[in-house]
Short mmCIF file of C-alpha atoms in Angstrom, two decimals:
data_model
loop_
_atom_site.label_atom_id
_atom_site.label_comp_id
_atom_site.label_asym_id
_atom_site.label_seq_id
_atom_site.Cartn_x
_atom_site.Cartn_y
_atom_site.Cartn_z
CA UNK T 23 -22.81 42.82 -14.91
CA UNK T 24 -25.43 42.22 -12.22
CA UNK T 25 -28.40 42.55 -14.53
CA UNK T 26 -27.08 39.66 -16.57
CA UNK T 27 -25.43 37.20 -14.46
CA UNK T 28 -26.94 34.89 -11.67
CA UNK T 29 -24.87 32.81 -9.16
CA UNK T 30 -26.99 30.06 -7.55
CA UNK T 31 -26.78 26.65 -6.33
CA UNK T 32 -27.62 23.82 -9.12
CA UNK T 33 -27.33 20.29 -9.97
CA UNK T 34 -24.25 21.03 -12.18
CA UNK T 35 -23.27 21.23 -15.52
CA UNK T 36 -22.68 17.49 -16.68
CA UNK T 37 -24.29 17.11 -19.86
CA UNK T 38 -24.06 14.44 -22.51
CA UNK T 39 -22.38 16.97 -24.75
CA UNK T 40 -19.35 16.94 -22.37
CA UNK T 41 -18.27 13.27 -23.16
CA UNK T 42 -17.42 14.25 -26.75
CA UNK T 43 -15.67 17.58 -25.89
CA UNK T 44 -11.77 17.92 -26.29
CA UNK T 45 -11.50 18.33 -22.48
CA UNK T 46 -12.60 15.00 -21.81
CA UNK T 47 -9.68 12.67 -21.27
CA UNK T 48 -9.92 8.94 -22.70
CA UNK T 49 -7.48 6.51 -21.21
CA UNK T 50 -6.91 3.10 -22.57
CA UNK T 51 -4.33 0.52 -21.97
CA UNK T 52 -4.33 -3.21 -23.10
CA UNK T 53 -1.41 -5.36 -22.20
CA UNK T 54 -0.66 -9.12 -22.88
CA UNK T 55 2.37 -10.78 -21.63
CA UNK T 56 3.67 -14.60 -21.36
CA UNK T 57 6.92 -16.31 -19.68
CA UNK T 58 8.89 -17.95 -22.44
CA UNK T 59 9.79 -20.94 -20.43
CA UNK T 60 7.53 -23.96 -19.55
CA UNK T 61 5.40 -23.07 -16.57
CA UNK T 62 5.16 -26.21 -14.41
CA UNK T 63 1.45 -25.79 -13.62
CA UNK T 64 0.57 -25.93 -17.10
CA UNK T 65 3.10 -28.65 -18.05
CA UNK T 66 1.76 -30.72 -15.57
CA UNK T 67 -1.83 -30.12 -16.22
CA UNK T 68 -2.57 -28.44 -12.74
CA UNK T 69 -3.88 -25.38 -14.17
CA UNK T 70 -7.05 -25.06 -16.26
CA UNK T 71 -6.02 -22.27 -18.44
CA UNK T 72 -3.39 -20.85 -20.65
CA UNK T 73 0.06 -19.23 -20.14
CA UNK T 74 -1.06 -15.80 -21.15
CA UNK T 75 -1.73 -12.97 -18.95
CA UNK T 76 -4.12 -10.13 -19.92
CA UNK T 77 -4.62 -6.81 -18.78
CA UNK T 78 -7.00 -3.93 -19.74
CA UNK T 79 -7.86 -0.51 -18.34
CA UNK T 80 -10.10 2.27 -19.62
CA UNK T 81 -11.12 5.55 -18.28
CA UNK T 82 -13.20 8.45 -19.44
CA UNK T 83 -12.81 11.47 -17.41
CA UNK T 84 -13.35 15.51 -17.06
CA UNK T 85 -11.28 16.92 -14.22
CA UNK T 86 -13.69 17.40 -11.11
CA UNK T 87 -16.74 16.57 -13.12
CA UNK T 88 -17.06 13.06 -13.82
CA UNK T 89 -14.92 9.79 -14.40
CA UNK T 90 -16.35 6.30 -15.96
CA UNK T 91 -13.87 3.39 -16.19
CA UNK T 92 -13.31 -0.36 -15.75
CA UNK T 93 -10.15 -2.77 -15.33
CA UNK T 94 -9.94 -6.37 -16.16
CA UNK T 95 -7.38 -9.02 -15.64
CA UNK T 96 -6.68 -12.83 -16.60
CA UNK T 97 -3.70 -14.35 -14.66
CA UNK T 98 -1.45 -17.05 -15.90
CA UNK T 99 -3.19 -20.49 -15.89
CA UNK T 100 -7.02 -18.93 -15.52
CA UNK T 101 -9.35 -19.87 -18.33
CA UNK T 102 -11.64 -16.90 -18.51
CA UNK T 103 -10.45 -13.67 -20.51
CA UNK T 104 -12.03 -11.67 -17.73
CA UNK T 105 -11.27 -13.60 -14.53
CA UNK T 106 -11.56 -10.43 -12.64
CA UNK T 107 -12.84 -6.95 -13.30
CA UNK T 108 -13.88 -3.75 -11.56
CA UNK T 109 -15.48 -0.72 -12.43
CA UNK T 110 -16.67 2.80 -11.27
CA UNK T 111 -19.07 5.84 -12.38
CA UNK T 112 -18.06 8.99 -10.51
CA UNK T 113 -19.75 12.42 -10.65
CA UNK T 114 -18.34 15.32 -8.62
CA UNK T 115 -19.42 18.95 -7.80
CA UNK T 116 -23.01 18.75 -8.49
CA UNK T 117 -24.72 21.12 -6.12
CA UNK T 118 -24.34 19.77 -2.64
CA UNK T 119 -23.12 16.61 -3.80
CA UNK T 120 -19.45 17.02 -3.61
CA UNK T 121 -18.56 13.24 -4.66
CA UNK T 122 -20.62 10.24 -5.78
CA UNK T 123 -19.05 6.82 -6.73
CA UNK T 124 -21.17 3.76 -8.03
CA UNK T 125 -19.04 0.52 -8.41
CA UNK T 126 -15.79 -0.29 -7.10
CA UNK T 127 -14.22 2.24 -4.39
CA UNK T 128 -11.97 2.87 -1.47
CA UNK T 129 -12.27 5.62 1.41
CA UNK T 130 -9.50 7.34 3.50
CA UNK T 131 -10.52 9.52 6.55
CA UNK T 132 -8.18 10.74 9.34
CA UNK T 133 -5.10 8.54 9.82
CA UNK T 134 -6.45 5.27 8.20
CA UNK T 135 -7.26 3.46 11.25
CA UNK T 136 -10.90 2.94 9.87
CA UNK T 137 -10.69 3.86 5.91
CA UNK T 138 -7.57 3.48 4.43
CA UNK T 139 -7.27 3.86 0.41
CA UNK T 140 -4.51 2.40 -1.32
CA UNK T 141 -0.69 2.57 -0.91
CA UNK T 142 1.00 4.42 1.73
CA UNK T 143 4.62 5.06 1.84
CA UNK T 144 5.54 4.46 5.48
CA UNK T 145 9.24 4.41 6.78
CA UNK T 146 11.88 5.19 3.85
CA UNK T 147 13.77 7.71 2.27
CA UNK T 148 11.26 10.45 3.41
CA UNK T 149 11.48 10.36 7.16
CA UNK T 150 8.99 13.29 7.97
CA UNK T 151 5.82 13.53 5.70
CA UNK T 152 5.35 9.91 5.16
CA UNK T 153 3.88 9.55 8.82
CA UNK T 154 1.05 11.36 8.32
CA UNK T 155 -2.10 10.46 6.19
CA UNK T 156 -4.81 12.94 4.95
CA UNK T 157 -8.48 12.97 4.19
CA UNK T 158 -8.76 11.63 0.82
CA UNK T 159 -12.40 10.83 0.95
CA UNK T 160 -14.04 8.64 -1.64
CA UNK T 161 -11.61 7.38 -4.43
CA UNK T 162 -12.62 5.17 -7.29
CA UNK T 163 -10.95 1.79 -7.14
CA UNK T 164 -8.58 1.00 -10.38
CA UNK T 165 -6.03 -1.72 -8.94
CA UNK T 166 -5.84 -5.38 -9.78
CA UNK T 167 -5.49 -6.41 -6.46
CA UNK T 168 -8.46 -8.67 -6.16
CA UNK T 169 -11.01 -8.75 -2.83
CA UNK T 170 -9.66 -5.29 -1.67
CA UNK T 171 -12.41 -2.82 -2.51
CA UNK T 172 -15.64 -1.96 -1.75
CA UNK T 173 -18.47 -2.47 -4.62
CA UNK T 174 -21.56 -0.51 -3.93
CA UNK T 175 -22.42 3.11 -3.68
CA UNK T 176 -20.90 6.06 -1.54
CA UNK T 177 -21.62 9.59 -1.62
CA UNK T 178 -20.16 12.68 0.11
CA UNK T 179 -22.56 15.87 0.59
CA UNK T 180 -21.12 19.46 1.33
CA UNK T 181 -23.17 21.61 3.63
CA UNK T 182 -21.33 24.70 5.13
CA UNK T 183 -18.54 23.59 7.17
CA UNK T 184 -19.63 20.09 7.08
CA UNK T 185 -18.95 17.08 4.77
CA UNK T 186 -21.16 14.00 5.33
CA UNK T 187 -20.03 10.62 3.68
CA UNK T 188 -22.24 7.64 3.59
CA UNK T 189 -21.46 4.17 2.00
CA UNK T 190 -22.81 0.93 1.43
CA UNK T 191 -21.35 -2.23 -0.39
CA UNK T 192 -21.96 -5.93 -0.79
CA UNK T 193 -18.82 -8.14 -2.22
CA UNK T 194 -18.42 -11.75 -2.99
CA UNK T 195 -14.84 -12.71 -1.34
CA UNK T 196 -12.58 -15.65 -1.94
CA UNK T 197 -12.05 -17.98 0.94
CA UNK T 198 -11.60 -21.83 1.97
CA UNK T 199 -14.85 -22.85 3.67
CA UNK T 200 -14.57 -25.72 6.19
CA UNK T 201 -17.45 -27.32 8.30
CA UNK T 202 -17.45 -27.09 12.02
CA UNK T 203 -18.02 -30.59 13.20
CA UNK T 204 -19.41 -29.55 16.60
CA UNK T 205 -21.89 -26.90 15.32
CA UNK T 206 -22.52 -28.30 11.75
CA UNK T 207 -21.90 -24.68 10.63
CA UNK T 208 -19.68 -23.59 7.75
CA UNK T 209 -16.70 -21.08 8.65
CA UNK T 210 -13.56 -19.78 7.09
CA UNK T 211 -10.16 -19.13 8.53
CA UNK T 212 -9.02 -16.14 6.10
CA UNK T 213 -10.00 -14.06 3.15
CA UNK T 214 -7.82 -15.05 0.18
CA UNK T 215 -6.47 -11.89 -1.64
CA UNK T 216 -3.96 -13.41 -4.24
CA UNK T 217 -7.00 -13.60 -6.73
CA UNK T 218 -5.61 -16.77 -8.45
CA UNK T 219 -8.29 -19.21 -9.92
CA UNK T 220 -5.90 -21.66 -11.75
CA UNK T 221 -6.78 -25.08 -9.99
CA UNK T 222 -9.81 -26.73 -9.12
CA UNK T 223 -9.38 -25.89 -5.56
CA UNK T 224 -8.99 -22.30 -6.14
CA UNK T 225 -11.88 -22.07 -8.64
CA UNK T 226 -13.83 -23.89 -5.72
CA UNK T 227 -12.73 -21.02 -3.22
CA UNK T 228 -13.94 -18.13 -5.60
CA UNK T 229 -16.64 -15.88 -4.17
CA UNK T 230 -17.15 -18.58 -1.51
CA UNK T 231 -18.31 -16.00 1.27
CA UNK T 232 -20.24 -12.71 1.12
CA UNK T 233 -19.63 -9.64 2.77
CA UNK T 234 -21.57 -6.56 3.64
CA UNK T 235 -20.41 -3.14 4.87
CA UNK T 236 -22.30 0.15 5.87
CA UNK T 237 -20.55 3.16 7.40
CA UNK T 238 -19.36 6.68 6.67
CA UNK T 239 -17.89 9.93 7.93
CA UNK T 240 -18.73 13.23 9.13
CA UNK T 241 -16.21 15.90 8.89
CA UNK T 242 -16.10 19.54 10.13
CA UNK T 243 -13.69 22.16 8.61
CA UNK T 244 -12.99 25.45 10.00
CA UNK T 245 -9.86 27.24 8.65
CA UNK T 246 -6.97 25.39 9.73
CA UNK T 247 -9.02 22.78 11.89
CA UNK T 248 -10.59 19.38 10.75
CA UNK T 249 -12.68 17.12 13.13
CA UNK T 250 -14.00 13.83 12.06
CA UNK T 251 -15.93 10.71 13.19
CA UNK T 252 -15.88 7.55 11.11
CA UNK T 253 -17.87 4.25 11.45
CA UNK T 254 -17.66 1.03 9.65
CA UNK T 255 -19.89 -1.98 10.29
CA UNK T 256 -19.00 -5.35 8.41
CA UNK T 257 -20.77 -8.71 8.53
CA UNK T 258 -20.11 -11.96 6.68
CA UNK T 259 -22.66 -14.78 5.66
CA UNK T 260 -20.05 -17.46 7.47
CA UNK T 261 -18.20 -17.19 10.66
CA UNK T 262 -14.96 -16.22 10.75
CA UNK T 263 -12.56 -18.45 12.66
CA UNK T 264 -8.94 -18.52 12.74
CA UNK T 265 -6.77 -21.50 13.27
CA UNK T 266 -6.78 -22.57 16.78
CA UNK T 267 -3.06 -21.27 17.58
CA UNK T 268 -1.79 -19.37 20.56
CA UNK T 269 -0.81 -16.17 18.45
CA UNK T 270 -4.40 -16.03 17.07
CA UNK T 271 -6.00 -15.76 20.51
CA UNK T 272 -7.19 -11.94 20.03
CA UNK T 273 -7.84 -12.51 16.54
CA UNK T 274 -11.44 -11.55 15.06
CA UNK T 275 -13.91 -14.35 15.63
CA UNK T 276 -17.48 -14.17 14.45
CA UNK T 277 -19.55 -12.80 11.73
CA UNK T 278 -19.97 -9.30 12.60
CA UNK T 279 -17.46 -6.45 13.54
CA UNK T 280 -18.05 -2.69 14.07
CA UNK T 281 -15.27 -0.13 14.32
CA UNK T 282 -15.75 3.65 14.99
CA UNK T 283 -13.79 6.64 16.27
CA UNK T 284 -12.78 10.30 16.01
CA UNK T 285 -9.95 11.84 14.02
CA UNK T 286 -8.55 15.55 14.18
CA UNK T 287 -5.81 17.43 12.31
CA UNK T 288 -4.82 21.00 13.46
CA UNK T 289 -2.27 23.65 11.56
CA UNK T 290 -0.61 25.90 13.61
CA UNK T 291 2.21 28.15 12.60
CA UNK T 292 4.59 25.60 11.21
CA UNK T 293 3.13 22.50 12.80
CA UNK T 294 0.42 20.05 11.82
CA UNK T 295 -1.04 18.02 14.69
CA UNK T 296 -2.96 14.74 13.70
CA UNK T 297 -4.63 12.21 15.54
CA UNK T 298 -7.29 9.35 15.21
CA UNK T 299 -8.60 6.91 18.06
CA UNK T 300 -11.15 3.71 17.40
CA UNK T 301 -12.68 1.00 19.26
CA UNK T 302 -14.07 -2.32 17.59
CA UNK T 303 -16.86 -4.23 18.69
CA UNK T 304 -14.70 -6.74 20.54
CA UNK T 305 -13.67 -4.06 22.88
CA UNK T 306 -10.21 -3.61 21.46
CA UNK T 307 -8.80 -0.08 21.19
CA UNK T 308 -6.23 1.82 19.18
CA UNK T 309 -5.11 5.36 18.80
CA UNK T 310 -2.27 7.19 16.76
CA UNK T 311 -1.40 10.73 17.12
CA UNK T 312 1.63 13.15 16.24
CA UNK T 313 2.77 15.97 14.41
CA UNK T 314 5.27 17.11 11.65
CA UNK T 315 6.63 20.62 11.11
CA UNK T 316 9.36 22.86 10.75
CA UNK T 317 11.74 23.62 13.46
CA UNK T 318 13.37 26.40 11.20
CA UNK T 319 14.31 27.25 7.65
CA UNK T 320 16.30 24.03 7.34
CA UNK T 321 15.00 21.45 10.02
CA UNK T 322 11.99 19.45 9.59
CA UNK T 323 10.76 17.06 12.16
CA UNK T 324 7.97 14.28 12.84
CA UNK T 325 6.79 12.55 15.74
CA UNK T 326 4.35 9.73 15.75
CA UNK T 327 2.87 7.81 18.69
CA UNK T 328 0.78 4.69 18.37
CA UNK T 329 -0.97 1.87 20.21
CA UNK T 330 -3.05 -0.83 18.58
CA UNK T 331 -4.22 -3.31 21.25
CA UNK T 332 -4.18 -7.05 20.14
CA UNK T 333 -7.85 -7.26 20.18
CA UNK T 334 -8.25 -4.36 17.95
CA UNK T 335 -10.14 -5.46 14.71
CA UNK T 336 -10.30 -3.22 11.46
CA UNK T 337 -10.58 -4.89 8.03
CA UNK T 338 -10.08 -1.97 5.86
CA UNK T 339 -8.01 0.29 7.97
CA UNK T 340 -4.36 0.49 7.59
CA UNK T 341 -2.32 3.51 9.68
CA UNK T 342 1.33 3.97 10.25
CA UNK T 343 2.83 0.83 11.76
CA UNK T 344 5.73 -1.72 11.66
CA UNK T 345 3.74 -4.41 11.11
CA UNK T 346 1.48 -5.28 8.20
CA UNK T 347 -1.85 -4.97 9.86
CA UNK T 348 -3.13 -2.14 12.69
CA UNK T 349 -3.17 -4.50 15.30
CA UNK T 350 -1.04 -5.87 18.57
CA UNK T 351 1.44 -2.89 18.33
CA UNK T 352 2.96 -0.03 20.39
CA UNK T 353 5.46 2.41 19.18
CA UNK T 354 7.29 5.90 19.01
CA UNK T 355 8.64 7.16 15.80
CA UNK T 356 10.91 10.29 15.43
CA UNK T 357 12.09 11.54 11.94
CA UNK T 358 14.47 14.41 11.03
CA UNK T 359 15.62 16.22 8.08
CA UNK T 360 18.41 18.89 8.03
CA UNK T 361 19.54 20.92 4.91
CA UNK T 362 23.09 21.48 5.62
CA UNK T 363 23.15 23.51 2.17
CA UNK T 364 21.44 24.02 -1.11
CA UNK T 365 21.97 20.44 -2.53
CA UNK T 366 23.24 18.86 0.68
CA UNK T 367 20.75 17.22 2.88
CA UNK T 368 20.80 14.63 5.90
CA UNK T 369 17.63 12.71 7.17
CA UNK T 370 17.26 10.09 9.47
CA UNK T 371 14.49 8.58 11.60
CA UNK T 372 14.43 6.23 14.70
CA UNK T 373 11.23 3.75 15.58
CA UNK T 374 11.26 1.99 18.64
CA UNK T 375 8.17 -0.51 18.90
CA UNK T 376 6.68 -3.54 20.90
CA UNK T 377 4.51 -6.27 20.18
CA UNK T 378 2.14 -7.09 23.20
CA UNK T 379 0.85 -10.58 22.22
CA UNK T 380 2.39 -13.56 20.30
CA UNK T 381 2.90 -13.29 16.48
CA UNK T 382 3.44 -15.70 13.71
CA UNK T 383 6.99 -17.41 14.43
CA UNK T 384 7.19 -15.34 17.59
CA UNK T 385 5.89 -17.11 20.67
CA UNK T 386 5.86 -14.42 23.26
CA UNK T 387 5.85 -10.69 23.44
CA UNK T 388 8.34 -9.29 21.61
CA UNK T 389 10.22 -5.78 20.83
CA UNK T 390 12.17 -4.34 18.21
CA UNK T 391 13.74 -1.04 16.82
CA UNK T 392 15.14 0.32 13.32
CA UNK T 393 16.69 3.49 12.21
CA UNK T 394 18.10 4.92 9.17
CA UNK T 395 20.57 7.58 8.06
CA UNK T 396 20.64 9.08 4.58
CA UNK T 397 22.89 11.69 3.17
CA UNK T 398 21.99 13.05 -0.19
CA UNK T 399 23.99 15.44 -2.56
CA UNK T 400 22.38 17.30 -5.43
CA UNK T 401 24.47 20.27 -6.57
CA UNK T 402 22.83 20.79 -9.86
CA UNK T 403 20.08 18.98 -12.05
CA UNK T 404 22.22 16.59 -13.92
CA UNK T 405 24.20 15.15 -10.95
CA UNK T 406 22.90 13.44 -7.74
CA UNK T 407 24.16 10.94 -5.33
CA UNK T 408 23.00 9.30 -1.93
CA UNK T 409 24.42 6.98 0.63
CA UNK T 410 21.91 5.20 3.21
CA UNK T 411 22.16 2.89 6.17
CA UNK T 412 19.37 1.31 7.63
CA UNK T 413 19.38 -1.33 10.67
CA UNK T 414 16.60 -3.25 11.97
CA UNK T 415 16.46 -5.18 15.22
CA UNK T 416 13.67 -7.84 16.11
CA UNK T 417 12.95 -10.99 17.98
CA UNK T 418 11.67 -14.17 16.38
CA UNK T 419 11.49 -17.93 17.08
CA UNK T 420 14.79 -19.93 17.56
CA UNK T 421 13.54 -22.60 15.11
CA UNK T 422 10.70 -23.60 13.11
CA UNK T 423 9.93 -26.93 14.95
CA UNK T 424 6.26 -27.78 15.90
CA UNK T 425 7.02 -27.27 19.51
CA UNK T 426 4.38 -25.50 21.51
CA UNK T 427 6.47 -22.73 22.29
CA UNK T 428 10.08 -21.45 21.32
CA UNK T 429 12.88 -19.53 22.86
CA UNK T 430 13.00 -16.03 21.15
CA UNK T 431 16.49 -14.82 19.37
CA UNK T 432 17.25 -11.49 18.56
CA UNK T 433 17.75 -10.78 14.73
CA UNK T 434 19.69 -7.94 12.85
CA UNK T 435 19.06 -6.81 9.50
CA UNK T 436 21.59 -4.27 8.12
CA UNK T 437 21.14 -2.45 4.59
CA UNK T 438 23.86 -0.03 2.90
CA UNK T 439 22.81 1.39 -0.26
CA UNK T 440 25.20 3.74 -2.49
CA UNK T 441 23.39 5.45 -5.47
CA UNK T 442 24.50 8.03 -7.97
CA UNK T 443 22.50 9.49 -10.99
CA UNK T 444 24.06 11.34 -13.86
CA UNK T 445 22.37 12.86 -17.06
CA UNK T 446 24.65 13.83 -19.79
CA UNK T 447 22.80 16.70 -22.09
CA UNK T 448 19.42 15.30 -22.83
CA UNK T 449 20.19 11.93 -24.76
CA UNK T 450 21.95 9.94 -21.97
CA UNK T 451 21.10 8.99 -18.34
CA UNK T 452 23.29 6.71 -16.15
CA UNK T 453 22.30 5.46 -12.61
CA UNK T 454 24.45 3.21 -10.49
CA UNK T 455 23.59 1.36 -7.42
CA UNK T 456 25.69 -0.68 -4.91
CA UNK T 457 23.60 -2.42 -2.22
CA UNK T 458 24.69 -4.75 0.63
CA UNK T 459 22.51 -6.55 2.94
CA UNK T 460 23.15 -8.25 6.07
CA UNK T 461 21.07 -10.64 8.23
CA UNK T 462 22.16 -12.38 11.48
CA UNK T 463 20.13 -14.65 14.07
CA UNK T 464 21.90 -14.24 17.47
CA UNK T 465 24.70 -16.88 17.97
CA UNK T 466 23.23 -19.23 15.45
CA UNK T 467 23.64 -17.89 11.53
CA UNK T 468 24.63 -15.30 9.13
CA UNK T 469 23.47 -14.50 5.70
CA UNK T 470 25.42 -11.64 3.55
CA UNK T 471 24.18 -10.48 0.32
CA UNK T 472 25.23 -7.74 -2.08
CA UNK T 473 24.28 -6.47 -5.57
CA UNK T 474 25.71 -4.36 -8.41
CA UNK T 475 23.24 -2.45 -10.47
CA UNK T 476 23.90 -0.37 -13.47
CA UNK T 477 21.06 1.29 -15.50
CA UNK T 478 21.23 3.14 -18.83
CA UNK T 479 18.91 5.31 -20.76
CA UNK T 480 19.02 6.92 -23.70
CA UNK T 481 17.03 9.19 -26.09
CA UNK T 482 16.82 10.08 -29.50
CA UNK T 483 13.92 11.91 -31.35
CA UNK T 484 10.82 10.10 -30.14
CA UNK T 485 12.69 6.92 -29.17
CA UNK T 486 13.71 5.97 -25.65
CA UNK T 487 15.79 2.93 -24.57
CA UNK T 488 16.06 1.70 -20.99
CA UNK T 489 18.36 -1.08 -20.14
CA UNK T 490 20.03 -2.90 -17.20
CA UNK T 491 22.59 -5.20 -16.09
CA UNK T 492 22.82 -6.42 -12.36
CA UNK T 493 25.07 -9.12 -10.57
CA UNK T 494 23.98 -10.38 -7.43
CA UNK T 495 25.18 -12.72 -4.71
CA UNK T 496 23.44 -13.56 -1.59
CA UNK T 497 24.09 -16.49 0.92
CA UNK T 498 20.23 -17.21 1.33
CA UNK T 499 16.77 -15.64 0.84
CA UNK T 500 17.16 -13.84 4.41
CA UNK T 501 19.76 -11.43 2.62
CA UNK T 502 17.44 -10.76 -0.30
CA UNK T 503 17.79 -7.49 -2.18
CA UNK T 504 14.86 -5.75 -3.50
CA UNK T 505 15.59 -3.80 -6.49
CA UNK T 506 12.86 -1.58 -8.63
CA UNK T 507 12.76 -2.43 -12.17
CA UNK T 508 11.64 -0.43 -15.26
CA UNK T 509 9.05 -2.22 -17.16
CA UNK T 510 6.67 -1.51 -19.90
CA UNK T 511 4.34 1.09 -20.01
CA UNK T 512 2.23 1.55 -16.57
CA UNK T 513 3.53 -2.09 -15.38
CA UNK T 514 5.39 -2.30 -11.88
CA UNK T 515 8.11 -4.74 -11.15
CA UNK T 516 9.81 -5.00 -7.98
CA UNK T 517 11.65 -8.32 -7.51
CA UNK T 518 13.77 -9.87 -4.98
CA UNK T 519 17.20 -10.72 -5.98
CA UNK T 520 18.34 -13.74 -4.02
CA UNK T 521 20.97 -16.56 -4.86
CA UNK T 522 23.67 -16.04 -7.23
CA UNK T 523 23.36 -14.66 -11.00
CA UNK T 524 23.06 -12.02 -13.55
CA UNK T 525 19.84 -10.05 -14.24
CA UNK T 526 19.17 -7.61 -17.28
CA UNK T 527 16.54 -6.41 -19.39
CA UNK T 528 16.04 -4.05 -22.34
CA UNK T 529 13.04 -1.68 -22.86
CA UNK T 530 11.96 0.55 -26.08
CA UNK T 531 9.60 3.14 -26.34
#
């Protein structure tokens, strides 16, 4: 076939005719909902809009070729049908262009210390492989979480073993802007991520500041080795200035921040070694390193070491951590899985950490640890059962008074869960969960809570019905119980059960 066939680099095969072919996927979701009970903000004329909530998502795509889409949302109390929107145009695998995105996007490289894209599982039922991040690259942003993405252009070029990614973005962010009486300059103390624009104050805070980002990543791939280097420069049109509290001493202040550093991933035999280090323009330093691998046919192990200094500042990074941000934390994590026999598995993790500087409601350097033991049994495809115990120990202020400093007391949180899943033929599925939560503050107070949850799912022909009935009883919010709930198509619900009562739902599809 050599006289008839040529293989050469080109600009790709995307044509306008591809958009109408059957291989192109069109994806459209429109959702509207309203709480039936009166809403206080509307009843008291505090909200400017209606009680309805609207959501629209559309995407047209062809696998590894292109994607075009948008998302819009209106929250309860907002007066605009499209109060928030995002969009993207993505083109992939066109000659040296591996990935090009115009619009809203996120990026992830290394272990997520500088660029981290979307949800990361962290500690949970999977104790080994959730401790490691991977090079996702550029990803279109499709979330309804406002103030969380880059808006601009990003491009990855592939040349031999090198992949070079560049990005530029300009965003308007929600913030409460105040005037510094000494300098007569505007400043803001935080970026508002809730995305609500229901009241006059919330509307005034909308798009109050401008943010510009430039950066990228260089990645070298060779067999089982990947070495990369990332950099991100962020600037604001107003000064960022946290409240003058002692725990904010090392927080970012100013209008510009640059964070950069290398990352590495190496696979050798049954192990994967990974790591990333970074330094911010404040002089703060952070790193994370570890390994995941197999110690034998039945044993898997994860080890993770991390150190994020109190003055290390990264706005779009979130690597493995106990806290909600990659700052002011040192820790050592060990995770283990052991398959006793087919269908019977034991997994566990132990994480020890300390916080070198103060935190909110923690007026001194503090430490803590948590561990989990989980046994799961699945002898066949129709029945499974598990039991898990999780204990967490931390320190926090003895009281919430307005004193300058407080004594620290140790807190203990215990969580015990027993779950069963049974499938009867193809038309009935029963899921039962018993959960206990206990919370105790050293020598002062104790709070207990439990929940009994029964889920039923049945199918007949093309119809599916899901239902739940749950009883919960907790002494306070401290012993609250989080429970995942089924919802309408492509909606997510993960409420906290607290107080005392019943909760039930019924969903038809």
